[in-house]
């Protein structure tokens, strides 16, 4: 009886080893192929043609144009002109 049990264990082990070996060989990862590096351009770059204008202020930032203190003009409301920012609270405050 002992020989029969040993024979079954050996056969099962051999079949299991063949299955595991087949799975390992069948699911083997292929190495990634590295793409060829891009060619490096060694020539001097061509600069685009253009005129450079040197100024000391932003466009439209003169003292006569409205737009707030950041643009060099007087404070204005968001509606485009007027006495300035609206006051907060009723008009009778401070009287």
PDB file of N, CA, C and O in Angstrom, residues 8-76:
ATOM      1  N   UNK A   8       1.492   7.454  -6.581  1.00  0.00           N
ATOM      2  CA  UNK A   8       0.502   8.512  -6.852  1.00  0.00           C
ATOM      3  C   UNK A   8       1.119   9.886  -6.590  1.00  0.00           C
ATOM      4  O   UNK A   8       0.961  10.815  -7.385  1.00  0.00           O
ATOM      5  N   UNK A   9       1.839  10.032  -5.483  1.00  0.00           N
ATOM      6  CA  UNK A   9       2.468  11.313  -5.136  1.00  0.00           C
ATOM      7  C   UNK A   9       3.511  11.693  -6.184  1.00  0.00           C
ATOM      8  O   UNK A   9       3.600  12.852  -6.595  1.00  0.00           O
ATOM      9  N   UNK A  10       4.282  10.748  -6.663  1.00  0.00           N
ATOM     10  CA  UNK A  10       5.319  11.028  -7.665  1.00  0.00           C
ATOM     11  C   UNK A  10       4.674  11.438  -8.987  1.00  0.00           C
ATOM     12  O   UNK A  10       5.120  12.403  -9.631  1.00  0.00           O
ATOM     13  N   UNK A  11       3.614  10.746  -9.399  1.00  0.00           N
ATOM     14  CA  UNK A  11       2.953  11.070 -10.662  1.00  0.00           C
ATOM     15  C   UNK A  11       2.295  12.447 -10.585  1.00  0.00           C
ATOM     16  O   UNK A  11       2.415  13.269 -11.505  1.00  0.00           O
ATOM     17  N   UNK A  12       1.607  12.718  -9.468  1.00  0.00           N
ATOM     18  CA  UNK A  12       0.954  14.023  -9.295  1.00  0.00           C
ATOM     19  C   UNK A  12       2.003  15.134  -9.268  1.00  0.00           C
ATOM     20  O   UNK A  12       1.827  16.209  -9.868  1.00  0.00           O
ATOM     21  N   UNK A  13       3.119  14.924  -8.604  1.00  0.00           N
ATOM     22  CA  UNK A  13       4.192  15.918  -8.542  1.00  0.00           C
ATOM     23  C   UNK A  13       4.786  16.176  -9.928  1.00  0.00           C
ATOM     24  O   UNK A  13       5.058  17.326 -10.289  1.00  0.00           O
ATOM     25  N   UNK A  14       4.974  15.087 -10.712  1.00  0.00           N
ATOM     26  CA  UNK A  14       5.539  15.254 -12.048  1.00  0.00           C
ATOM     27  C   UNK A  14       4.583  16.026 -12.955  1.00  0.00           C
ATOM     28  O   UNK A  14       5.002  16.922 -13.702  1.00  0.00           O
ATOM     29  N   UNK A  15       3.286  15.698 -12.895  1.00  0.00           N
ATOM     30  CA  UNK A  15       2.303  16.395 -13.723  1.00  0.00           C
ATOM     31  C   UNK A  15       2.208  17.865 -13.306  1.00  0.00           C
ATOM     32  O   UNK A  15       2.153  18.772 -14.150  1.00  0.00           O
ATOM     33  N   UNK A  16       2.209  18.103 -12.002  1.00  0.00           N
ATOM     34  CA  UNK A  16       2.145  19.480 -11.499  1.00  0.00           C
ATOM     35  C   UNK A  16       3.393  20.273 -11.920  1.00  0.00           C
ATOM     36  O   UNK A  16       3.287  21.439 -12.304  1.00  0.00           O
ATOM     37  N   UNK A  17       4.562  19.632 -11.894  1.00  0.00           N
ATOM     38  CA  UNK A  17       5.796  20.297 -12.309  1.00  0.00           C
ATOM     39  C   UNK A  17       5.752  20.626 -13.799  1.00  0.00           C
ATOM     40  O   UNK A  17       6.199  21.699 -14.219  1.00  0.00           O
ATOM     41  N   UNK A  18       5.189  19.719 -14.622  1.00  0.00           N
ATOM     42  CA  UNK A  18       5.075  19.997 -16.052  1.00  0.00           C
ATOM     43  C   UNK A  18       4.105  21.149 -16.326  1.00  0.00           C
ATOM     44  O   UNK A  18       4.352  21.997 -17.198  1.00  0.00           O
ATOM     45  N   UNK A  19       3.012  21.183 -15.575  1.00  0.00           N
ATOM     46  CA  UNK A  19       2.037  22.275 -15.745  1.00  0.00           C
ATOM     47  C   UNK A  19       2.660  23.622 -15.360  1.00  0.00           C
ATOM     48  O   UNK A  19       2.525  24.609 -16.077  1.00  0.00           O
ATOM     49  N   UNK A  20       3.360  23.637 -14.234  1.00  0.00           N
ATOM     50  CA  UNK A  20       3.991  24.884 -13.781  1.00  0.00           C
ATOM     51  C   UNK A  20       5.066  25.331 -14.767  1.00  0.00           C
ATOM     52  O   UNK A  20       5.177  26.521 -15.094  1.00  0.00           O
ATOM     53  N   UNK A  21       5.856  24.397 -15.282  1.00  0.00           N
ATOM     54  CA  UNK A  21       6.890  24.735 -16.261  1.00  0.00           C
ATOM     55  C   UNK A  21       6.264  25.279 -17.543  1.00  0.00           C
ATOM     56  O   UNK A  21       6.762  26.245 -18.132  1.00  0.00           O
ATOM     57  N   UNK A  22       5.167  24.680 -17.991  1.00  0.00           N
ATOM     58  CA  UNK A  22       4.478  25.169 -19.190  1.00  0.00           C
ATOM     59  C   UNK A  22       3.915  26.563 -19.005  1.00  0.00           C
ATOM     60  O   UNK A  22       3.990  27.407 -19.910  1.00  0.00           O
ATOM     61  N   UNK A  23       3.353  26.831 -17.817  1.00  0.00           N
ATOM     62  CA  UNK A  23       2.818  28.169 -17.539  1.00  0.00           C
ATOM     63  C   UNK A  23       3.947  29.194 -17.496  1.00  0.00           C
ATOM     64  O   UNK A  23       3.830  30.297 -18.035  1.00  0.00           O
ATOM     65  N   UNK A  24       5.055  28.851 -16.863  1.00  0.00           N
ATOM     66  CA  UNK A  24       6.193  29.779 -16.775  1.00  0.00           C
ATOM     67  C   UNK A  24       6.769  30.081 -18.152  1.00  0.00           C
ATOM     68  O   UNK A  24       7.098  31.226 -18.456  1.00  0.00           O
ATOM     69  N   UNK A  25       6.889  29.081 -19.001  1.00  0.00           N
ATOM     70  CA  UNK A  25       7.437  29.299 -20.339  1.00  0.00           C
ATOM     71  C   UNK A  25       6.427  30.044 -21.216  1.00  0.00           C
ATOM     72  O   UNK A  25       6.789  30.925 -21.993  1.00  0.00           O
ATOM     73  N   UNK A  26       5.165  29.726 -21.065  1.00  0.00           N
ATOM     74  CA  UNK A  26       4.134  30.355 -21.892  1.00  0.00           C
ATOM     75  C   UNK A  26       3.866  31.803 -21.551  1.00  0.00           C
ATOM     76  O   UNK A  26       3.438  32.574 -22.407  1.00  0.00           O
ATOM     77  N   UNK A  27       4.097  32.212 -20.321  1.00  0.00           N
ATOM     78  CA  UNK A  27       3.818  33.588 -19.918  1.00  0.00           C
ATOM     79  C   UNK A  27       5.095  34.402 -19.731  1.00  0.00           C
ATOM     80  O   UNK A  27       5.092  35.405 -19.032  1.00  0.00           O
ATOM     81  N   UNK A  28       6.154  33.968 -20.371  1.00  0.00           N
ATOM     82  CA  UNK A  28       7.431  34.676 -20.251  1.00  0.00           C
ATOM     83  C   UNK A  28       7.302  36.069 -20.854  1.00  0.00           C
ATOM     84  O   UNK A  28       6.732  36.251 -21.915  1.00  0.00           O
ATOM     85  N   UNK A  29       7.838  37.080 -20.153  1.00  0.00           N
ATOM     86  CA  UNK A  29       7.794  38.447 -20.646  1.00  0.00           C
ATOM     87  C   UNK A  29       8.867  38.663 -21.698  1.00  0.00           C
ATOM     88  O   UNK A  29      10.000  38.222 -21.539  1.00  0.00           O
ATOM     89  N   UNK A  30       8.478  39.337 -22.756  1.00  0.00           N
ATOM     90  CA  UNK A  30       9.432  39.703 -23.794  1.00  0.00           C
ATOM     91  C   UNK A  30      10.078  41.027 -23.406  1.00  0.00           C
ATOM     92  O   UNK A  30       9.402  41.930 -22.890  1.00  0.00           O
ATOM     93  N   UNK A  31      11.360  41.193 -23.639  1.00  0.00           N
ATOM     94  CA  UNK A  31      11.995  42.467 -23.296  1.00  0.00           C
ATOM     95  C   UNK A  31      11.481  43.591 -24.189  1.00  0.00           C
ATOM     96  O   UNK A  31      11.196  43.381 -25.368  1.00  0.00           O
ATOM     97  N   UNK A  32      11.349  44.766 -23.606  1.00  0.00           N
ATOM     98  CA  UNK A  32      10.895  45.929 -24.365  1.00  0.00           C
ATOM     99  C   UNK A  32      11.988  46.366 -25.329  1.00  0.00           C
ATOM    100  O   UNK A  32      13.161  46.401 -24.982  1.00  0.00           O
ATOM    101  N   UNK A  33      11.557  46.714 -26.521  1.00  0.00           N
ATOM    102  CA  UNK A  33      12.527  47.227 -27.484  1.00  0.00           C
ATOM    103  C   UNK A  33      12.648  48.732 -27.290  1.00  0.00           C
ATOM    104  O   UNK A  33      11.652  49.448 -27.257  1.00  0.00           O
ATOM    105  N   UNK A  34      13.860  49.196 -27.155  1.00  0.00           N
ATOM    106  CA  UNK A  34      14.115  50.613 -26.940  1.00  0.00           C
ATOM    107  C   UNK A  34      14.167  51.296 -28.298  1.00  0.00           C
ATOM    108  O   UNK A  34      14.899  50.861 -29.189  1.00  0.00           O
ATOM    109  N   UNK A  35      13.379  52.365 -28.476  1.00  0.00           N
ATOM    110  CA  UNK A  35      13.407  53.043 -29.778  1.00  0.00           C
ATOM    111  C   UNK A  35      14.744  53.737 -29.984  1.00  0.00           C
ATOM    112  O   UNK A  35      15.438  54.102 -29.034  1.00  0.00           O
ATOM    113  N   UNK A  36      15.085  53.929 -31.242  1.00  0.00           N
ATOM    114  CA  UNK A  36      16.337  54.603 -31.573  1.00  0.00           C
ATOM    115  C   UNK A  36      16.258  56.059 -31.120  1.00  0.00           C
ATOM    116  O   UNK A  36      15.209  56.691 -31.236  1.00  0.00           O
ATOM    117  N   UNK A  37      17.340  56.590 -30.575  1.00  0.00           N
ATOM    118  CA  UNK A  37      17.293  57.989 -30.116  1.00  0.00           C
ATOM    119  C   UNK A  37      17.152  58.945 -31.288  1.00  0.00           C
ATOM    120  O   UNK A  37      17.579  58.653 -32.413  1.00  0.00           O
ATOM    121  N   UNK A  38      16.541  60.095 -30.998  1.00  0.00           N
ATOM    122  CA  UNK A  38      16.365  61.095 -32.048  1.00  0.00           C
ATOM    123  C   UNK A  38      17.707  61.720 -32.394  1.00  0.00           C
ATOM    124  O   UNK A  38      18.582  61.845 -31.542  1.00  0.00           O
ATOM    125  N   UNK A  39      17.814  62.123 -33.635  1.00  0.00           N
ATOM    126  CA  UNK A  39      19.053  62.745 -34.076  1.00  0.00           C
ATOM    127  C   UNK A  39      19.149  64.149 -33.497  1.00  0.00           C
ATOM    128  O   UNK A  39      18.190  64.918 -33.536  1.00  0.00           O
ATOM    129  N   UNK A  40      20.313  64.498 -32.974  1.00  0.00           N
ATOM    130  CA  UNK A  40      20.525  65.801 -32.365  1.00  0.00           C
ATOM    131  C   UNK A  40      20.901  66.791 -33.470  1.00  0.00           C
ATOM    132  O   UNK A  40      21.788  66.538 -34.280  1.00  0.00           O
ATOM    133  N   UNK A  41      20.212  67.928 -33.465  1.00  0.00           N
ATOM    134  CA  UNK A  41      20.493  68.965 -34.456  1.00  0.00           C
ATOM    135  C   UNK A  41      21.651  69.809 -33.923  1.00  0.00           C
ATOM    136  O   UNK A  41      21.557  70.425 -32.865  1.00  0.00           O
ATOM    137  N   UNK A  42      22.737  69.837 -34.659  1.00  0.00           N
ATOM    138  CA  UNK A  42      23.939  70.537 -34.206  1.00  0.00           C
ATOM    139  C   UNK A  42      24.151  71.881 -34.889  1.00  0.00           C
ATOM    140  O   UNK A  42      25.092  72.592 -34.561  1.00  0.00           O
ATOM    141  N   UNK A  43      23.286  72.246 -35.820  1.00  0.00           N
ATOM    142  CA  UNK A  43      23.441  73.528 -36.494  1.00  0.00           C
ATOM    143  C   UNK A  43      22.882  74.644 -35.620  1.00  0.00           C
ATOM    144  O   UNK A  43      22.044  74.416 -34.751  1.00  0.00           O
ATOM    145  N   UNK A  44      23.358  75.859 -35.866  1.00  0.00           N
ATOM    146  CA  UNK A  44      22.881  77.019 -35.103  1.00  0.00           C
ATOM    147  C   UNK A  44      21.438  77.317 -35.490  1.00  0.00           C
ATOM    148  O   UNK A  44      21.076  77.251 -36.663  1.00  0.00           O
ATOM    149  N   UNK A  45      20.582  77.622 -34.522  1.00  0.00           N
ATOM    150  CA  UNK A  45      19.189  77.903 -34.840  1.00  0.00           C
ATOM    151  C   UNK A  45      19.046  79.238 -35.564  1.00  0.00           C
ATOM    152  O   UNK A  45      19.783  80.185 -35.300  1.00  0.00           O
ATOM    153  N   UNK A  46      18.109  79.317 -36.458  1.00  0.00           N
ATOM    154  CA  UNK A  46      17.836  80.553 -37.184  1.00  0.00           C
ATOM    155  C   UNK A  46      16.845  81.377 -36.376  1.00  0.00           C
ATOM    156  O   UNK A  46      15.772  80.908 -36.016  1.00  0.00           O
ATOM    157  N   UNK A  47      17.224  82.602 -36.071  1.00  0.00           N
ATOM    158  CA  UNK A  47      16.345  83.481 -35.305  1.00  0.00           C
ATOM    159  C   UNK A  47      15.314  84.111 -36.223  1.00  0.00           C
ATOM    160  O   UNK A  47      15.632  84.489 -37.351  1.00  0.00           O
ATOM    161  N   UNK A  48      14.070  84.261 -35.767  1.00  0.00           N
ATOM    162  CA  UNK A  48      13.053  84.886 -36.613  1.00  0.00           C
ATOM    163  C   UNK A  48      13.324  86.376 -36.770  1.00  0.00           C
ATOM    164  O   UNK A  48      13.827  87.028 -35.860  1.00  0.00           O
ATOM    165  N   UNK A  49      12.982  86.884 -37.922  1.00  0.00           N
ATOM    166  CA  UNK A  49      13.171  88.316 -38.171  1.00  0.00           C
ATOM    167  C   UNK A  49      12.088  89.099 -37.452  1.00  0.00           C
ATOM    168  O   UNK A  49      10.929  88.712 -37.418  1.00  0.00           O
ATOM    169  N   UNK A  50      12.469  90.203 -36.833  1.00  0.00           N
ATOM    170  CA  UNK A  50      11.503  91.021 -36.131  1.00  0.00           C
ATOM    171  C   UNK A  50      12.170  92.244 -35.566  1.00  0.00           C
ATOM    172  O   UNK A  50      13.380  92.285 -35.361  1.00  0.00           O
ATOM    173  N   UNK A  51      11.367  93.283 -35.314  1.00  0.00           N
ATOM    174  CA  UNK A  51      11.887  94.517 -34.751  1.00  0.00           C
ATOM    175  C   UNK A  51      11.602  94.542 -33.264  1.00  0.00           C
ATOM    176  O   UNK A  51      10.523  94.164 -32.807  1.00  0.00           O
ATOM    177  N   UNK A  52      12.556  95.001 -32.501  1.00  0.00           N
ATOM    178  CA  UNK A  52      12.394  95.136 -31.063  1.00  0.00           C
ATOM    179  C   UNK A  52      12.143  96.599 -30.758  1.00  0.00           C
ATOM    180  O   UNK A  52      12.892  97.473 -31.184  1.00  0.00           O
ATOM    181  N   UNK A  53      11.075  96.884 -30.037  1.00  0.00           N
ATOM    182  CA  UNK A  53      10.724  98.255 -29.678  1.00  0.00           C
ATOM    183  C   UNK A  53      10.925  98.397 -28.178  1.00  0.00           C
ATOM    184  O   UNK A  53      10.326  97.676 -27.388  1.00  0.00           O
ATOM    185  N   UNK A  54      11.786  99.333 -27.780  1.00  0.00           N
ATOM    186  CA  UNK A  54      12.059  99.570 -26.362  1.00  0.00           C
ATOM    187  C   UNK A  54      11.168 100.707 -25.865  1.00  0.00           C
ATOM    188  O   UNK A  54      11.182 101.799 -26.429  1.00  0.00           O
ATOM    189  N   UNK A  55      10.360 100.449 -24.831  1.00  0.00           N
ATOM    190  CA  UNK A  55       9.488 101.467 -24.251  1.00  0.00           C
ATOM    191  C   UNK A  55       9.646 101.440 -22.742  1.00  0.00           C
ATOM    192  O   UNK A  55      10.138 100.476 -22.159  1.00  0.00           O
ATOM    193  N   UNK A  56       9.204 102.499 -22.090  1.00  0.00           N
ATOM    194  CA  UNK A  56       9.306 102.609 -20.641  1.00  0.00           C
ATOM    195  C   UNK A  56       7.990 102.358 -19.933  1.00  0.00           C
ATOM    196  O   UNK A  56       7.918 102.447 -18.718  1.00  0.00           O
ATOM    197  N   UNK A  57       6.904 102.104 -20.640  1.00  0.00           N
ATOM    198  CA  UNK A  57       5.614 101.902 -19.984  1.00  0.00           C
ATOM    199  C   UNK A  57       4.790 100.915 -20.784  1.00  0.00           C
ATOM    200  O   UNK A  57       5.144 100.528 -21.894  1.00  0.00           O
ATOM    201  N   UNK A  58       3.672 100.549 -20.206  1.00  0.00           N
ATOM    202  CA  UNK A  58       2.741  99.668 -20.893  1.00  0.00           C
ATOM    203  C   UNK A  58       1.982 100.449 -21.948  1.00  0.00           C
ATOM    204  O   UNK A  58       1.821 101.665 -21.834  1.00  0.00           O
ATOM    205  N   UNK A  59       1.474  99.774 -22.982  1.00  0.00           N
ATOM    206  CA  UNK A  59       0.708 100.509 -23.978  1.00  0.00           C
ATOM    207  C   UNK A  59      -0.568 101.068 -23.385  1.00  0.00           C
ATOM    208  O   UNK A  59      -1.268 100.390 -22.632  1.00  0.00           O
ATOM    209  N   UNK A  60      -0.880 102.330 -23.689  1.00  0.00           N
ATOM    210  CA  UNK A  60      -2.080 102.973 -23.161  1.00  0.00           C
ATOM    211  C   UNK A  60      -1.951 103.328 -21.702  1.00  0.00           C
ATOM    212  O   UNK A  60      -2.943 103.512 -21.013  1.00  0.00           O
ATOM    213  N   UNK A  61      -0.772 103.472 -21.178  1.00  0.00           N
ATOM    214  CA  UNK A  61      -0.590 103.755 -19.757  1.00  0.00           C
ATOM    215  C   UNK A  61      -0.255 105.194 -19.461  1.00  0.00           C
ATOM    216  O   UNK A  61       0.371 105.493 -18.458  1.00  0.00           O
ATOM    217  N   UNK A  62      -0.658 106.113 -20.314  1.00  0.00           N
ATOM    218  CA  UNK A  62      -0.388 107.533 -20.086  1.00  0.00           C
ATOM    219  C   UNK A  62      -1.242 108.078 -18.958  1.00  0.00           C
ATOM    220  O   UNK A  62      -2.183 107.456 -18.475  1.00  0.00           O
ATOM    221  N   UNK A  63      -0.955 109.300 -18.507  1.00  0.00           N
ATOM    222  CA  UNK A  63      -1.694 109.913 -17.393  1.00  0.00           C
ATOM    223  C   UNK A  63      -3.089 110.342 -17.787  1.00  0.00           C
ATOM    224  O   UNK A  63      -3.948 110.527 -16.946  1.00  0.00           O
ATOM    225  N   UNK A  64      -3.371 110.524 -19.071  1.00  0.00           N
ATOM    226  CA  UNK A  64      -4.681 111.020 -19.480  1.00  0.00           C
ATOM    227  C   UNK A  64      -5.686 109.899 -19.723  1.00  0.00           C
ATOM    228  O   UNK A  64      -6.859 110.164 -19.935  1.00  0.00           O
ATOM    229  N   UNK A  65      -5.265 108.660 -19.713  1.00  0.00           N
ATOM    230  CA  UNK A  65      -6.197 107.576 -19.991  1.00  0.00           C
ATOM    231  C   UNK A  65      -6.722 106.991 -18.686  1.00  0.00           C
ATOM    232  O   UNK A  65      -5.970 106.792 -17.738  1.00  0.00           O
ATOM    233  N   UNK A  66      -8.034 106.722 -18.606  1.00  0.00           N
ATOM    234  CA  UNK A  66      -8.564 106.124 -17.382  1.00  0.00           C
ATOM    235  C   UNK A  66      -8.166 104.656 -17.285  1.00  0.00           C
ATOM    236  O   UNK A  66      -7.803 104.032 -18.262  1.00  0.00           O
ATOM    237  N   UNK A  67      -8.236 104.110 -16.100  1.00  0.00           N
ATOM    238  CA  UNK A  67      -7.930 102.701 -15.948  1.00  0.00           C
ATOM    239  C   UNK A  67      -7.393 102.354 -14.591  1.00  0.00           C
ATOM    240  O   UNK A  67      -6.970 101.247 -14.353  1.00  0.00           O
ATOM    241  N   UNK A  68      -7.359 103.282 -13.686  1.00  0.00           N
ATOM    242  CA  UNK A  68      -6.921 102.972 -12.339  1.00  0.00           C
ATOM    243  C   UNK A  68      -5.466 103.311 -12.115  1.00  0.00           C
ATOM    244  O   UNK A  68      -4.725 103.599 -13.054  1.00  0.00           O
ATOM    245  N   UNK A  69      -5.042 103.281 -10.849  1.00  0.00           N
ATOM    246  CA  UNK A  69      -3.670 103.671 -10.538  1.00  0.00           C
ATOM    247  C   UNK A  69      -2.634 102.721 -11.130  1.00  0.00           C
ATOM    248  O   UNK A  69      -1.523 103.133 -11.403  1.00  0.00           O
ATOM    249  N   UNK A  70      -2.977 101.470 -11.355  1.00  0.00           N
ATOM    250  CA  UNK A  70      -2.012 100.539 -11.910  1.00  0.00           C
ATOM    251  C   UNK A  70      -1.677 100.844 -13.353  1.00  0.00           C
ATOM    252  O   UNK A  70      -0.601 100.551 -13.829  1.00  0.00           O
ATOM    253  N   UNK A  71      -2.605 101.469 -14.069  1.00  0.00           N
ATOM    254  CA  UNK A  71      -2.374 101.818 -15.463  1.00  0.00           C
ATOM    255  C   UNK A  71      -1.961 103.263 -15.622  1.00  0.00           C
ATOM    256  O   UNK A  71      -1.831 103.752 -16.728  1.00  0.00           O
ATOM    257  N   UNK A  72      -1.777 103.987 -14.536  1.00  0.00           N
ATOM    258  CA  UNK A  72      -1.321 105.365 -14.601  1.00  0.00           C
ATOM    259  C   UNK A  72      -2.421 106.379 -14.741  1.00  0.00           C
ATOM    260  O   UNK A  72      -2.148 107.560 -14.927  1.00  0.00           O
ATOM    261  N   UNK A  73      -3.681 105.978 -14.675  1.00  0.00           N
ATOM    262  CA  UNK A  73      -4.784 106.916 -14.823  1.00  0.00           C
ATOM    263  C   UNK A  73      -5.588 107.020 -13.538  1.00  0.00           C
ATOM    264  O   UNK A  73      -5.304 106.354 -12.546  1.00  0.00           O
ATOM    265  N   UNK A  74      -6.615 107.866 -13.525  1.00  0.00           N
ATOM    266  CA  UNK A  74      -7.441 108.011 -12.330  1.00  0.00           C
ATOM    267  C   UNK A  74      -8.320 106.789 -12.110  1.00  0.00           C
ATOM    268  O   UNK A  74      -8.572 106.013 -13.032  1.00  0.00           O
ATOM    269  N   UNK A  75      -8.793 106.622 -10.870  1.00  0.00           N
ATOM    270  CA  UNK A  75      -9.684 105.495 -10.571  1.00  0.00           C
ATOM    271  C   UNK A  75     -11.007 105.675 -11.254  1.00  0.00           C
ATOM    272  O   UNK A  75     -11.577 106.753 -11.271  1.00  0.00           O
ATOM    273  N   UNK A  76     -11.529 104.595 -11.822  1.00  0.00           N
ATOM    274  CA  UNK A  76     -12.835 104.628 -12.465  1.00  0.00           C
ATOM    275  C   UNK A  76     -13.637 103.431 -11.983  1.00  0.00           C
ATOM    276  O   UNK A  76     -13.102 102.470 -11.446  1.00  0.00           O
TER     277      UNK A  76
END
